Amino acid sequence: MSAILQGLAVNPAAPVDVLLRLLDSGDGPVHSSLCRSRREIPEEVVAAILVHPNPRTRGGLARNPYVSGELRGRVVDDEFWLVRSCLAGGPGEGAWPRHLPDHVIDRMYTTYDGHELGELIVSRQAPRRIRIDYATHPSPTLRRYSTSMWRWLPEEQRTALLDDPDPDIRASAARQLEEDDATEMERQLRALPGTRSHAHGHILVNCRLSRAVVDELLLEREGDDLWCLAHNYSTPPDVVAHVARVGNPKVRLEVAGREDLPRDLVDLLARDTDPEVRTAVSLRPELTEDERAAVDYVVPPLRDLWLHEDPYRAPLSHARSAHPLLRRRVAHNPDLPADLVALLAADDDLGVRVLLAQFHPGAPPELLLRCYLEYTGQYRDRLLELPQFPTVGLGPRFASAEDPAVRLLATYDPELDPAVADALTRDEDPRIRSAAARNPALPATRLHQLLEDEELMKDAAANPALPPETMYRLLDEA
């Protein structure tokens, strides 16, 4: 019976009193379905969730990937650590990054502990600009936290933090300044035990290195020593040039991404034997469009949809670049103006079109359908979840498609022929059977049959065509 109640919990037509009764049940999976998987939650139900005695129930709301950050942020001051941790961690790695409102992030930075704040940062719910802006925030806690963004802070903000009236902030800023002192970093490095550790790695990768340490890394070449030199911001230009010539492809790729790369090394790496290195060079901001075109770069498969990149960092001018990877970088900016949305929707690169379809709320419905049909990679099914995905008319077009992923489209048609809906609940593909059981066009007799079907009862209970009286009966029988 729990499966049926889980289906009712996500049924978009379930009355408020049904949802409240489900919330009163002691069934954890039902609570999880209602709080974490429901796409729209009525305000009365939200209010009941926020005062529910079970912290896991409240935590489910904090991790719901479908509701707004504003709604999830209402648990920010929850008394139980688990709920706060759920909010800090966000919907999870598989969900689209959704920023929490600034006032919620402010509250988290001023009241959460270090572990929870660490979760917040890696969850991608707090844009980097906020952490930089905190350098001038009235709250001492937030100013202290901004010192972790030291390398990205303007000089005047660094100076202000070093002179901050709060002693803890001054100390934190001084520690950041210390990491830019090559002599002090060498002293600390020498004081560490001989075996390489995280502390060694932090200094070698992130802190200013003395020439003596640099020369030792060049001589020893232990593990990733050359990569550390390729990455470290303080590596002298002559050493960068050296590792660019003697390093392996991984090292040369890291050199290709340095901000301070001189033009002779740009030109050298643009002719590198490794295609990844050449491609990285082709994306450098100092190149003209003609210079980019002269690089023999490759366009890799669309693997992870650039989820690791800040969508707001790419200049809007990239939308008109001839380089498809630059256009991809800007395509997943959800704030693109309408003229660039129209431009990129007609792009000849599938990656550009898919990123626009996945991330922009104004992506044209026909683009979403086209991308679903053409793209078979990661997160393809997310297109089906977008509110503007065009569903009417999909049944006649795709119900008999050979490819199950395409045939699945028919189950999303709200005007699907009832006989076709019935047939699809018997499809050989389990995903199609499941989706067809949720289609509101399903004949009532078949829908009630499926409530007795162990495999499909949960989906049948989620069908919005299920009459309220049936929902109440199912609740009474539970």
XYZ file of C-alpha atoms in Angstrom:
478
model
C 0.000 0.000 0.000
C 2.941 2.333 0.558
C 3.565 2.453 -3.202
C 0.035 3.730 -3.820
C 0.431 6.403 -1.149
C 3.730 7.470 -2.691
C 1.909 7.880 -6.000
C -0.822 9.961 -4.385
C 1.841 12.142 -2.813
C 3.051 13.326 -6.232
C -0.348 13.334 -7.957
C -0.739 16.894 -9.296
C -4.534 16.703 -8.819
C -4.461 15.506 -5.223
C -6.582 17.796 -3.008
C -4.898 19.600 -0.151
C -6.649 17.490 2.481
C -5.322 14.320 0.821
C -1.787 15.676 0.967
C -2.214 16.699 4.602
C -3.443 13.228 5.510
C -0.419 11.740 3.765
C 1.780 14.079 5.753
C 0.153 12.844 8.962
C 1.034 9.256 8.130
C 4.184 7.772 9.605
C 5.440 6.472 6.269
C 8.901 7.879 5.533
C 8.925 7.072 1.781
C 5.533 8.775 1.421
C 6.847 11.887 3.143
C 9.910 11.808 0.894
C 7.742 11.608 -2.233
C 5.533 14.477 -1.105
C 8.278 16.797 0.117
C 11.144 16.004 -2.217
C 9.549 14.793 -5.452
C 6.356 16.808 -5.775
C 6.633 19.572 -8.376
C 4.105 21.950 -6.840
C 3.262 22.066 -3.161
C 0.219 24.068 -1.972
C 0.968 26.686 0.641
C -1.131 24.927 3.295
C 0.971 21.814 2.816
C 4.223 23.792 2.895
C 3.155 25.314 6.207
C 2.462 21.853 7.602
C 5.820 20.525 6.392
C 7.695 23.367 8.063
C 6.286 22.419 11.488
C 6.348 18.660 10.978
C 8.001 16.879 13.932
C 10.171 14.647 11.722
C 13.332 16.532 10.607
C 13.744 14.168 7.634
C 10.382 15.361 6.355
C 11.423 18.991 6.633
C 14.784 18.092 5.082
C 12.989 16.599 2.093
C 11.551 20.005 1.258
C 15.031 21.509 1.483
C 16.268 19.083 -1.177
C 13.320 19.296 -3.590
C 14.827 20.018 -7.045
C 11.566 21.300 -8.522
C 10.459 24.047 -6.139
C 11.994 27.508 -5.929
C 15.041 28.405 -3.906
C 12.844 30.870 -2.032
C 10.569 28.054 -0.868
C 13.427 25.718 0.095
C 15.089 28.579 1.925
C 12.214 28.744 4.386
C 13.909 26.002 6.407
C 17.098 28.065 6.776
C 16.600 28.549 10.516
C 15.428 25.036 11.293
C 16.455 23.930 14.771
C 17.708 20.513 13.666
C 21.148 20.151 12.057
C 19.958 17.568 9.517
C 17.503 19.996 7.932
C 20.102 22.741 7.707
C 22.547 20.264 6.173
C 19.946 19.263 3.575
C 19.482 22.895 2.600
C 23.228 23.469 2.413
C 23.728 20.371 0.269
C 20.874 21.289 -2.050
C 18.969 18.977 -4.387
C 22.086 16.971 -5.174
C 24.647 16.436 -7.901
C 22.145 15.225 -10.485
C 19.923 18.309 -10.236
C 20.310 21.571 -12.093
C 22.156 24.152 -9.985
C 19.563 26.512 -8.516
C 20.789 29.517 -6.588
C 19.241 30.255 -3.241
C 18.065 33.842 -2.660
C 20.748 36.235 -1.426
C 19.029 36.785 1.925
C 18.957 33.027 2.562
C 22.654 32.688 1.718
C 23.424 35.647 3.986
C 21.624 33.919 6.815
C 23.462 30.644 6.205
C 26.864 32.312 6.201
C 26.101 34.069 9.477
C 24.590 31.119 11.366
C 25.840 27.827 9.863
C 28.951 25.960 10.928
C 32.001 25.231 8.787
C 30.827 21.807 7.594
C 27.462 23.142 6.459
C 29.091 26.099 4.710
C 31.436 23.725 2.911
C 28.399 21.824 1.644
C 26.824 25.076 0.486
C 29.852 26.027 -1.587
C 30.178 22.713 -3.404
C 26.411 22.559 -3.987
C 26.630 25.461 -6.482
C 23.690 27.204 -4.817
C 25.730 30.315 -3.965
C 27.193 32.229 -6.924
C 30.838 33.247 -6.559
C 29.963 36.924 -6.935
C 28.218 36.800 -3.563
C 31.323 35.579 -1.766
C 33.312 38.400 -3.353
C 30.663 40.981 -2.410
C 30.867 39.830 1.198
C 34.221 41.597 1.571
C 32.298 44.802 2.265
C 29.296 43.270 4.038
C 28.246 44.774 7.401
C 28.322 41.309 8.987
C 31.765 40.370 10.393
C 31.033 36.695 9.750
C 30.498 37.322 6.051
C 33.540 39.593 5.751
C 35.650 36.870 7.329
C 34.307 34.310 4.909
C 35.151 36.540 1.938
C 38.836 36.166 2.766
C 38.606 32.669 1.221
C 38.160 34.473 -2.116
C 41.408 36.410 -1.595
C 42.874 35.909 -5.045
C 39.757 37.287 -6.713
C 39.359 40.331 -4.477
C 40.353 43.800 -5.716
C 43.347 45.357 -3.948
C 41.224 47.898 -2.081
C 39.074 45.116 -0.595
C 42.170 43.188 0.476
C 43.537 46.273 2.193
C 40.215 46.884 3.940
C 40.134 43.307 5.246
C 43.707 43.576 6.543
C 42.638 46.723 8.448
C 39.210 45.392 9.484
C 38.095 46.379 13.001
C 37.384 42.719 13.757
C 40.573 40.922 14.927
C 39.435 37.540 13.550
C 38.962 39.041 10.097
C 42.362 40.708 10.238
C 43.924 37.380 11.242
C 42.178 35.502 8.436
C 43.249 38.107 5.878
C 46.792 37.985 7.227
C 46.864 34.217 6.738
C 45.801 34.700 3.141
C 48.510 37.320 2.702
C 51.003 34.918 4.274
C 50.273 32.372 1.553
C 51.496 34.968 -0.932
C 54.850 35.181 0.896
C 57.263 32.790 -0.818
C 59.788 32.824 2.046
C 57.178 31.939 4.645
C 55.671 29.231 2.447
C 59.109 27.687 1.946
C 59.676 27.713 5.700
C 56.351 25.961 6.298
C 57.040 23.469 3.528
C 60.432 22.547 4.995
C 58.833 22.035 8.411
C 56.395 19.423 7.104
C 57.186 15.674 7.386
C 58.980 14.177 4.407
C 56.029 12.193 3.072
C 53.853 14.187 0.694
C 50.571 15.197 2.298
C 47.562 17.428 1.716
C 49.489 20.270 3.380
C 52.338 19.830 0.880
C 49.892 19.790 -2.001
C 48.083 22.927 -0.829
C 51.300 24.940 -0.758
C 52.646 23.592 -4.041
C 49.383 24.163 -5.895
C 47.913 27.304 -4.314
C 50.619 29.336 -2.570
C 53.512 31.498 -3.736
C 56.647 29.415 -4.288
C 60.246 30.457 -3.769
C 62.736 29.934 -6.574
C 64.459 27.264 -4.487
C 61.250 25.259 -4.195
C 60.537 25.706 -7.906
C 64.004 24.437 -8.823
C 63.594 21.400 -6.565
C 60.307 20.527 -8.246
C 61.994 20.771 -11.624
C 64.761 18.413 -10.499
C 62.693 15.868 -8.584
C 59.676 15.581 -10.893
C 57.893 13.488 -8.279
C 54.356 12.590 -9.244
C 52.601 15.727 -10.412
C 55.390 18.213 -9.642
C 55.415 19.612 -13.171
C 51.633 19.901 -13.092
C 51.906 21.919 -9.861
C 54.301 24.283 -11.595
C 52.003 24.514 -14.609
C 49.100 25.408 -12.328
C 50.649 27.587 -9.618
C 50.005 31.299 -10.172
C 53.499 32.261 -8.970
C 55.552 30.015 -11.250
C 58.232 32.175 -12.979
C 57.727 32.753 -16.725
C 60.892 30.891 -17.686
C 59.737 27.826 -15.770
C 56.269 27.996 -17.330
C 57.962 28.042 -20.741
C 60.117 25.066 -19.764
C 57.283 22.856 -18.510
C 55.235 23.794 -21.577
C 57.973 22.169 -23.664
C 58.902 19.143 -21.529
C 55.661 18.334 -19.731
C 53.239 15.580 -20.664
C 49.879 16.428 -22.272
C 48.234 16.863 -18.844
C 50.869 19.426 -17.886
C 50.696 21.239 -21.226
C 46.911 21.393 -20.957
C 47.265 23.105 -17.588
C 49.736 25.590 -19.036
C 47.318 26.346 -21.861
C 44.762 27.559 -19.328
C 47.020 30.023 -17.498
C 45.840 33.615 -17.568
C 49.374 35.026 -17.853
C 50.545 32.992 -20.832
C 52.865 34.950 -23.169
C 52.069 35.008 -26.846
C 54.985 32.811 -27.901
C 53.703 29.989 -25.699
C 50.167 30.503 -26.956
C 51.453 30.063 -30.484
C 53.542 27.039 -29.459
C 50.677 25.247 -27.750
C 48.329 26.109 -30.587
C 50.452 23.683 -32.652
C 50.629 21.024 -29.914
C 50.397 17.376 -30.888
C 47.600 16.825 -28.357
C 44.134 17.931 -29.577
C 42.931 18.800 -26.062
C 45.814 21.218 -25.628
C 45.131 22.866 -28.983
C 41.446 23.134 -28.149
C 42.195 24.789 -24.795
C 44.384 27.334 -26.555
C 41.671 28.058 -29.110
C 39.417 29.287 -26.291
C 41.849 31.872 -24.959
C 40.300 35.349 -24.725
C 43.187 37.204 -26.388
C 42.745 35.402 -29.708
C 40.821 36.964 -32.553
C 38.196 34.995 -34.417
C 40.610 34.480 -37.306
C 43.314 33.235 -34.935
C 40.905 30.787 -33.326
C 39.913 29.451 -36.716
C 43.575 28.828 -37.544
C 43.935 26.448 -34.569
C 43.238 22.804 -35.321
C 40.893 22.334 -32.364
C 38.361 19.582 -31.782
C 34.783 19.828 -30.559
C 34.399 17.097 -27.923
C 31.160 15.210 -27.321
C 28.656 16.962 -25.111
C 29.353 15.045 -21.906
C 28.368 16.971 -18.812
C 26.685 20.057 -20.258
C 29.326 22.355 -18.717
C 27.642 22.133 -15.323
C 31.020 22.838 -13.719
C 31.238 26.321 -15.244
C 29.703 29.553 -14.012
C 27.129 30.431 -16.700
C 27.511 34.144 -16.041
C 31.269 34.351 -16.660
C 31.144 33.976 -20.436
C 30.754 37.310 -22.253
C 27.522 37.613 -24.220
C 29.634 38.362 -27.288
C 30.549 34.664 -27.331
C 27.058 34.005 -28.675
C 28.253 35.365 -32.037
C 31.644 33.616 -32.049
C 32.463 31.162 -34.807
C 33.873 28.800 -32.151
C 31.154 26.355 -31.035
C 32.713 25.784 -27.603
C 32.558 29.505 -26.832
C 28.957 29.552 -27.935
C 28.300 26.565 -25.672
C 29.767 28.466 -22.725
C 27.324 31.296 -23.135
C 24.354 29.144 -24.164
C 23.638 27.937 -20.626
C 23.257 31.448 -19.222
C 19.592 31.545 -18.083
C 19.499 35.345 -18.400
C 20.338 35.588 -22.113
C 18.258 38.266 -23.859
C 15.591 37.223 -26.352
C 17.629 38.103 -29.446
C 20.487 35.812 -28.402
C 18.049 33.054 -27.462
C 16.628 33.202 -30.974
C 20.131 33.243 -32.462
C 21.389 30.245 -30.489
C 18.166 28.282 -30.939
C 19.042 28.138 -34.642
C 22.727 27.317 -34.038
C 24.240 24.590 -36.192
C 25.971 22.999 -33.175
C 23.860 20.458 -31.284
C 25.704 21.219 -28.055
C 24.757 24.879 -28.212
C 21.121 24.059 -28.880
C 20.928 21.479 -26.090
C 22.512 23.760 -23.485
C 20.124 26.559 -24.410
C 17.173 24.174 -24.242
C 18.267 22.758 -20.898
C 18.994 26.016 -19.099
C 17.040 28.936 -20.540
C 13.444 29.374 -19.329
C 12.607 31.117 -22.610
C 13.912 28.366 -24.884
C 11.354 27.802 -27.664
C 9.171 24.687 -27.184
C 10.016 23.392 -30.652
C 13.719 23.574 -29.741
C 13.155 21.330 -26.712
C 11.480 18.672 -28.832
C 14.132 18.903 -31.522
C 16.912 18.532 -28.956
C 15.254 15.524 -27.354
C 15.039 13.808 -30.724
C 18.627 14.648 -31.744
C 20.509 14.424 -28.445
C 21.027 11.073 -26.724
C 23.541 12.054 -24.055
C 23.486 12.825 -20.355
C 20.391 14.539 -18.935
C 18.353 14.005 -22.092
C 15.241 13.198 -20.081
C 15.473 16.511 -18.230
C 14.071 18.159 -21.343
C 10.802 16.326 -20.722
C 10.538 17.913 -17.282
C 10.693 21.495 -18.520
C 7.338 23.310 -18.345
C 7.452 24.539 -21.947
C 8.107 21.117 -23.468
C 5.466 20.717 -26.207
C 3.298 17.708 -25.393
C 0.080 18.076 -27.401
C 0.161 15.997 -30.560
C 3.044 13.740 -29.540
C 0.862 10.628 -29.472
C 0.029 10.387 -33.194
C 3.617 11.234 -34.104
C 5.543 8.880 -31.857
C 3.343 6.129 -30.365
C 4.616 3.599 -32.891
C 8.257 4.728 -32.988
C 10.794 1.918 -32.961
C 13.106 3.663 -30.488
C 11.663 3.328 -26.942
C 13.087 6.717 -25.947
C 11.143 8.316 -28.807
C 8.052 6.185 -28.229
C 8.088 7.477 -24.658
C 7.134 10.916 -25.980
C 3.652 9.688 -26.784
C 2.921 9.120 -23.104
C 3.323 12.848 -22.424
C 0.497 13.837 -24.770
C -2.463 14.987 -22.612
C -4.769 14.375 -25.587
C -3.503 10.876 -26.245
C -6.028 8.478 -27.739
C -7.332 6.414 -24.788
C -6.836 3.158 -26.685
C -3.228 4.099 -27.404
C -2.684 5.008 -23.753
C -4.073 1.614 -22.757
C -1.781 -0.140 -25.231
C 1.277 1.729 -23.981
C 0.672 0.514 -20.422
C 1.436 -2.938 -21.897
C 4.534 -1.814 -23.815
C 7.640 -3.984 -23.651
C 9.631 -1.064 -22.219
C 9.099 -0.519 -18.452
C 9.619 3.254 -18.660
C 6.856 3.537 -21.226
C 4.512 1.393 -19.160
C 5.201 3.557 -16.140
C 4.683 6.855 -17.968
C 1.530 5.629 -19.717
C 0.042 4.689 -16.346
C 0.271 8.382 -15.408
C -1.349 9.694 -18.598
C -4.732 11.362 -17.872
C -6.211 9.968 -21.110
C -5.967 6.416 -19.788
C -9.423 4.776 -19.690
C -10.902 4.699 -16.198
C -11.312 0.934 -16.227
C -7.654 0.415 -17.092
C -6.555 3.006 -14.528
C -8.403 1.178 -11.755
C -6.968 -2.135 -12.933
C -3.480 -0.724 -12.576
C -4.162 0.205 -8.967
C -4.030 -3.547 -8.376
C -0.903 -4.037 -10.488
C 2.161 -4.392 -8.280
C 4.453 -2.883 -10.912
C 2.311 0.098 -11.927
C 0.118 0.881 -8.909
C 2.385 3.735 -7.818
C 2.183 5.372 -11.256
C -1.568 4.805 -11.476
C -2.015 6.531 -8.102
C -0.074 9.507 -9.501
C -2.422 9.838 -12.492
C -4.210 13.233 -12.318
C -7.370 11.637 -13.777
C -7.819 9.576 -10.608
C -11.107 10.748 -9.016
C -10.837 12.364 -5.571
C -13.252 9.809 -4.132
C -10.869 7.059 -5.209
C -8.000 8.892 -3.537
C -9.981 9.077 -0.284
C -10.840 5.378 -0.531
C -7.192 4.483 -1.023
C -6.292 6.555 2.017
C -8.960 4.835 4.115
C -7.718 1.424 3.043
C -4.100 2.204 3.876
